[in-house]
CSV table of C-alpha atoms in Angstrom, one decimal:
chain,number,residue,atom,x,y,z
A,7,GLY,CA,4.2,-18.2,153.5
A,8,GLU,CA,3.1,-16.2,156.5
A,9,ASN,CA,5.4,-13.7,158.1
A,10,VAL,CA,4.7,-12.2,161.5
A,11,GLU,CA,6.6,-9.2,162.8
A,12,GLN,CA,6.3,-8.1,166.5
A,13,HIS,CA,7.3,-4.9,168.2
A,14,PRO,CA,8.8,-3.9,170.5
A,15,SER,CA,11.3,-6.6,171.3
A,16,THR,CA,11.6,-5.3,174.9
A,17,LEU,CA,9.2,-3.2,176.9
A,18,SER,CA,9.7,-1.8,180.4
A,19,VAL,CA,6.8,-0.2,182.3
A,20,GLN,CA,6.0,0.8,185.8
A,21,GLU,CA,3.5,-1.2,187.8
A,22,GLY,CA,0.0,0.1,187.2
A,23,ASP,CA,0.8,1.5,183.7
A,24,SER,CA,-0.5,0.0,180.5
A,25,ALA,CA,1.5,-2.0,178.0
A,26,VAL,CA,0.9,-2.4,174.3
A,27,ILE,CA,2.5,-4.9,172.0
A,28,LYS,CA,1.9,-4.8,168.2
A,29,CYS,CA,2.2,-7.4,165.5
A,30,THR,CA,1.8,-7.3,161.7
A,31,TYR,CA,1.1,-10.2,159.4
A,32,SER,CA,1.5,-10.7,155.7
A,33,ASP,CA,-1.0,-13.4,154.7
A,34,SER,CA,-4.5,-12.0,154.1
A,35,ALA,CA,-5.9,-15.5,154.5
A,36,SER,CA,-4.9,-15.6,158.2
A,37,ASN,CA,-8.0,-15.7,160.3
A,38,TYR,CA,-6.8,-16.7,163.8
A,39,PHE,CA,-4.5,-14.6,166.0
A,40,PRO,CA,-3.5,-16.0,169.4
A,41,TRP,CA,-1.2,-14.5,172.1
A,42,TYR,CA,1.0,-16.7,174.2
A,43,LYS,CA,2.8,-15.8,177.5
A,44,GLN,CA,6.0,-17.5,178.4
A,45,GLU,CA,7.4,-17.0,181.9
A,46,LEU,CA,11.1,-17.5,182.5
A,47,GLY,CA,12.0,-21.2,182.1
A,48,LYS,CA,8.4,-22.2,181.5
A,49,ARG,CA,6.3,-23.3,178.5
A,50,PRO,CA,4.3,-20.8,176.4
A,51,GLN,CA,0.6,-20.6,177.4
A,52,LEU,CA,-2.3,-19.1,175.5
A,53,ILE,CA,-3.7,-16.0,177.2
A,54,ILE,CA,-6.1,-14.6,174.6
A,55,ASP,CA,-6.9,-15.0,171.0
A,56,ILE,CA,-9.1,-13.4,168.3
A,57,ARG,CA,-10.6,-14.5,165.1
A,58,SER,CA,-10.9,-12.4,161.9
A,59,ASN,CA,-14.6,-11.9,162.3
A,60,VAL,CA,-14.1,-10.0,165.5
A,61,GLY,CA,-12.4,-6.5,165.9
A,62,GLU,CA,-11.7,-6.6,169.6
A,63,LYS,CA,-11.8,-9.0,172.5
A,64,LYS,CA,-11.3,-8.4,176.2
A,65,ASP,CA,-10.6,-10.6,179.2
A,66,GLN,CA,-10.2,-8.7,182.4
A,67,ARG,CA,-7.0,-6.7,182.2
A,68,ILE,CA,-5.9,-7.9,178.7
A,69,ALA,CA,-7.4,-7.1,175.4
A,70,VAL,CA,-6.6,-7.7,171.8
A,71,THR,CA,-7.6,-5.6,168.8
A,72,LEU,CA,-7.4,-6.6,165.1
A,73,ASN,CA,-7.3,-4.5,162.0
A,74,LYS,CA,-7.8,-6.8,159.0
A,75,THR,CA,-7.4,-4.0,156.5
A,76,ALA,CA,-4.0,-3.0,157.8
A,77,LYS,CA,-3.1,-6.6,158.7
A,78,HIS,CA,-2.1,-5.8,162.3
A,79,PHE,CA,-3.2,-6.8,165.7
A,80,SER,CA,-2.2,-5.6,169.2
A,81,LEU,CA,-2.2,-6.9,172.8
A,82,HIS,CA,-3.1,-4.4,175.5
A,83,ILE,CA,-2.4,-5.0,179.2
A,84,THR,CA,-3.9,-2.5,181.6
A,85,GLU,CA,-3.0,-2.0,185.3
A,86,THR,CA,0.2,-4.0,184.9
A,87,GLN,CA,1.5,-6.1,187.8
A,88,PRO,CA,4.9,-7.6,188.4
A,89,GLU,CA,3.6,-11.0,187.6
A,90,ASP,CA,2.8,-9.8,184.1
A,91,SER,CA,6.6,-9.8,183.5
A,92,ALA,CA,7.2,-12.4,180.8
A,93,VAL,CA,7.9,-12.9,177.1
A,94,TYR,CA,4.8,-12.4,175.0
A,95,PHE,CA,4.4,-14.0,171.5
A,96,CYS,CA,1.8,-13.2,168.9
A,97,ALA,CA,1.0,-15.7,166.2
A,98,ALA,CA,-1.1,-16.0,163.1
A,99,SER,CA,-2.8,-19.0,161.4
A,100,PRO,CA,-4.0,-19.0,157.8
A,101,ARG,CA,-7.5,-20.2,157.1
A,102,GLU,CA,-6.6,-23.0,154.7
A,103,THR,CA,-3.4,-24.2,156.4
A,104,SER,CA,-3.4,-27.9,157.1
A,105,GLY,CA,-2.8,-28.8,160.7
A,106,SER,CA,-3.7,-25.4,162.2
A,107,ARG,CA,-0.1,-24.2,161.9
A,108,LEU,CA,0.9,-21.1,163.7
A,109,THR,CA,3.6,-18.6,162.6
A,110,PHE,CA,5.0,-16.8,165.7
A,111,GLY,CA,6.4,-13.3,166.1
A,112,GLU,CA,9.9,-12.9,167.6
A,113,GLY,CA,8.5,-12.2,171.1
A,114,THR,CA,8.4,-9.2,173.4
A,115,GLN,CA,10.1,-9.2,176.8
A,116,LEU,CA,7.8,-7.3,179.1
A,117,THR,CA,9.3,-6.1,182.4
A,118,VAL,CA,6.9,-4.6,185.0
A,119,ASN,CA,8.9,-2.6,187.6
A,120,PRO,CA,7.4,-2.4,191.1
B,24,ASN,CA,-4.1,-35.9,183.0
B,25,ALA,CA,-0.5,-34.9,182.4
B,26,GLY,CA,-1.1,-32.9,179.2
B,27,VAL,CA,2.0,-32.7,177.0
B,28,THR,CA,5.2,-34.2,178.3
B,29,GLN,CA,8.7,-34.2,176.8
B,30,THR,CA,11.7,-36.5,177.4
B,31,PRO,CA,14.5,-35.7,178.2
B,32,LYS,CA,14.5,-32.3,179.9
B,33,PHE,CA,18.2,-31.6,179.2
B,34,ARG,CA,20.8,-33.2,177.0
B,35,VAL,CA,24.3,-32.4,175.9
B,36,LEU,CA,25.6,-34.0,172.7
B,37,LYS,CA,28.8,-33.9,170.8
B,38,THR,CA,28.9,-32.9,167.2
B,39,GLY,CA,27.9,-35.9,165.0
B,40,GLN,CA,26.0,-37.8,167.7
B,41,SER,CA,22.4,-38.7,167.2
B,42,MET,CA,19.4,-38.6,169.6
B,43,THR,CA,15.6,-38.8,169.7
B,44,LEU,CA,13.3,-36.4,171.6
B,45,LEU,CA,10.0,-37.9,172.7
B,46,CYS,CA,6.8,-36.0,173.0
B,47,ALA,CA,3.7,-37.5,174.5
B,48,GLN,CA,0.1,-36.1,174.9
B,49,ASP,CA,-2.8,-37.7,176.7
B,50,MET,CA,-5.5,-35.3,175.4
B,51,ASN,CA,-6.3,-37.3,172.3
B,52,HIS,CA,-5.2,-34.5,170.1
B,53,GLU,CA,-5.0,-35.0,166.3
B,54,TYR,CA,-2.3,-32.4,165.6
B,55,MET,CA,1.2,-32.4,167.0
B,56,TYR,CA,4.2,-30.0,166.4
B,57,TRP,CA,7.9,-29.6,167.1
B,58,TYR,CA,9.3,-26.1,167.5
B,59,ARG,CA,12.7,-24.8,168.3
B,60,GLN,CA,13.2,-21.6,170.3
B,61,ASP,CA,16.3,-19.4,170.0
B,62,PRO,CA,16.9,-16.0,171.6
B,63,GLY,CA,15.3,-13.2,169.6
B,64,MET,CA,13.8,-15.6,167.0
B,65,GLY,CA,10.6,-16.7,168.6
B,66,LEU,CA,9.2,-20.2,168.1
B,67,ARG,CA,10.0,-21.7,164.7
B,68,LEU,CA,8.1,-24.8,163.4
B,69,ILE,CA,10.4,-27.8,162.6
B,70,HIS,CA,7.9,-30.5,161.6
B,71,TYR,CA,4.3,-31.2,162.4
B,72,SER,CA,1.7,-34.0,162.1
B,73,VAL,CA,-2.0,-33.9,161.4
B,74,GLY,CA,-2.6,-37.5,162.4
B,75,GLU,CA,-1.1,-40.9,163.2
B,76,GLY,CA,1.3,-42.0,160.4
B,77,THR,CA,1.5,-38.5,158.8
B,78,THR,CA,4.2,-35.9,159.0
B,79,ALA,CA,5.0,-32.7,157.2
B,80,LYS,CA,7.8,-30.1,157.0
B,81,GLY,CA,7.6,-26.8,158.8
B,82,GLU,CA,9.7,-23.7,158.6
B,83,VAL,CA,13.1,-25.1,159.6
B,84,PRO,CA,13.1,-28.9,158.9
B,85,ASP,CA,16.7,-29.4,157.7
B,86,GLY,CA,18.7,-31.8,159.9
B,87,TYR,CA,15.6,-33.2,161.7
B,88,ASN,CA,13.3,-36.2,161.1
B,89,VAL,CA,10.1,-37.0,162.8
B,90,SER,CA,7.7,-40.0,163.2
B,91,ARG,CA,4.2,-40.3,164.5
B,92,LEU,CA,3.6,-44.1,164.8
B,93,LYS,CA,1.1,-43.6,167.6
B,94,LYS,CA,-1.5,-40.8,167.9
B,95,GLN,CA,-0.2,-39.9,171.4
B,96,ASN,CA,3.5,-39.7,170.5
B,97,PHE,CA,5.6,-37.5,168.3
B,98,LEU,CA,9.3,-38.2,168.0
B,99,LEU,CA,12.0,-35.7,166.8
B,100,GLY,CA,15.3,-37.2,165.6
B,101,LEU,CA,18.6,-35.6,165.1
B,102,GLU,CA,20.7,-38.0,163.0
B,103,SER,CA,24.0,-36.0,163.1
B,104,ALA,CA,23.9,-33.2,165.6
B,105,ALA,CA,25.5,-29.8,164.8
B,106,PRO,CA,26.2,-26.9,167.1
B,107,SER,CA,23.6,-24.9,165.2
B,108,GLN,CA,21.0,-27.2,166.6
B,109,THR,CA,21.7,-26.0,170.2
B,110,SER,CA,18.3,-24.7,171.2
B,111,VAL,CA,15.3,-25.3,173.4
B,112,TYR,CA,12.8,-27.7,171.8
B,113,PHE,CA,9.1,-27.5,172.5
B,114,CYS,CA,6.5,-30.0,171.5
B,115,ALA,CA,2.8,-28.9,171.2
B,116,SER,CA,-0.5,-30.5,170.4
B,117,SER,CA,-3.9,-29.2,169.3
B,118,THR,CA,-7.2,-30.4,167.9
B,119,PRO,CA,-9.2,-29.0,165.0
B,120,ARG,CA,-12.5,-29.4,166.9
B,121,PHE,CA,-14.3,-26.3,168.1
B,122,TRP,CA,-16.2,-26.2,171.3
B,123,PRO,CA,-18.8,-23.4,170.9
B,124,THR,CA,-20.1,-23.6,174.4
B,125,SER,CA,-17.0,-24.1,176.5
B,126,GLY,CA,-15.1,-21.1,175.3
B,127,ARG,CA,-12.1,-23.2,174.5
B,128,ALA,CA,-10.2,-21.7,171.6
B,129,ILE,CA,-10.0,-23.4,168.3
B,130,ASN,CA,-6.4,-24.2,167.3
B,131,GLU,CA,-5.1,-23.6,170.8
B,132,GLN,CA,-1.8,-25.3,171.0
B,133,PHE,CA,-0.8,-26.9,174.3
B,134,PHE,CA,3.0,-26.9,174.9
B,135,GLY,CA,5.2,-29.3,176.6
B,136,PRO,CA,7.8,-28.2,179.2
B,137,GLY,CA,10.7,-28.1,176.7
B,138,THR,CA,14.0,-29.9,176.2
B,139,ARG,CA,17.2,-27.9,176.4
B,140,LEU,CA,19.7,-29.3,174.0
B,141,THR,CA,23.4,-28.3,173.8
B,142,VAL,CA,25.6,-29.6,171.0
B,143,LEU,CA,29.3,-29.1,171.6
């Protein structure tokens, strides 16, 4: 089955700096890679996603890049703000998987210091 | 439109007790999922369902059972709770349809608020 590894497990940055979180996946059949944000005590919510036919996607201050050959994808947050502090999860979904199942990484606790 | 709801929000059980967690969604989604979330381990899939009357095992199914008798509901059962089942449980739903003009992501999973379960 699919295996997703996420690094780093914790990340602390100063407000205004950039943050990068990286994930690798094992199943070359995976074709959908979402990122979820989970604030303390809240439910995970989708913030951005990318499909395997796209190398990069950007939405305001967040962007995701995908390298299919190397089987890794990354989340980039620019001009970080204190409200970006949360746990971020990457995930991967194989093309032929029944039920659109997602395999999640272990999560990254991002702290943005004012 | 409540989205995905879960009942109860909190529960404390003694080892060996049984309980059922209820997940309900009002978005007419075909797919539903149960995850558990433990510190440092992300979200792990317990069971999932691709439609009414169907269920399948996920990554960590042992000790749990599920049922999807109605499209909008997905129940997670613990027959004999163990301390290792202390966790936060999240339900999620999604649909396989793709909306090319709305920008809505395919496979986006919508999560419920979670149930914090402690087994003593």
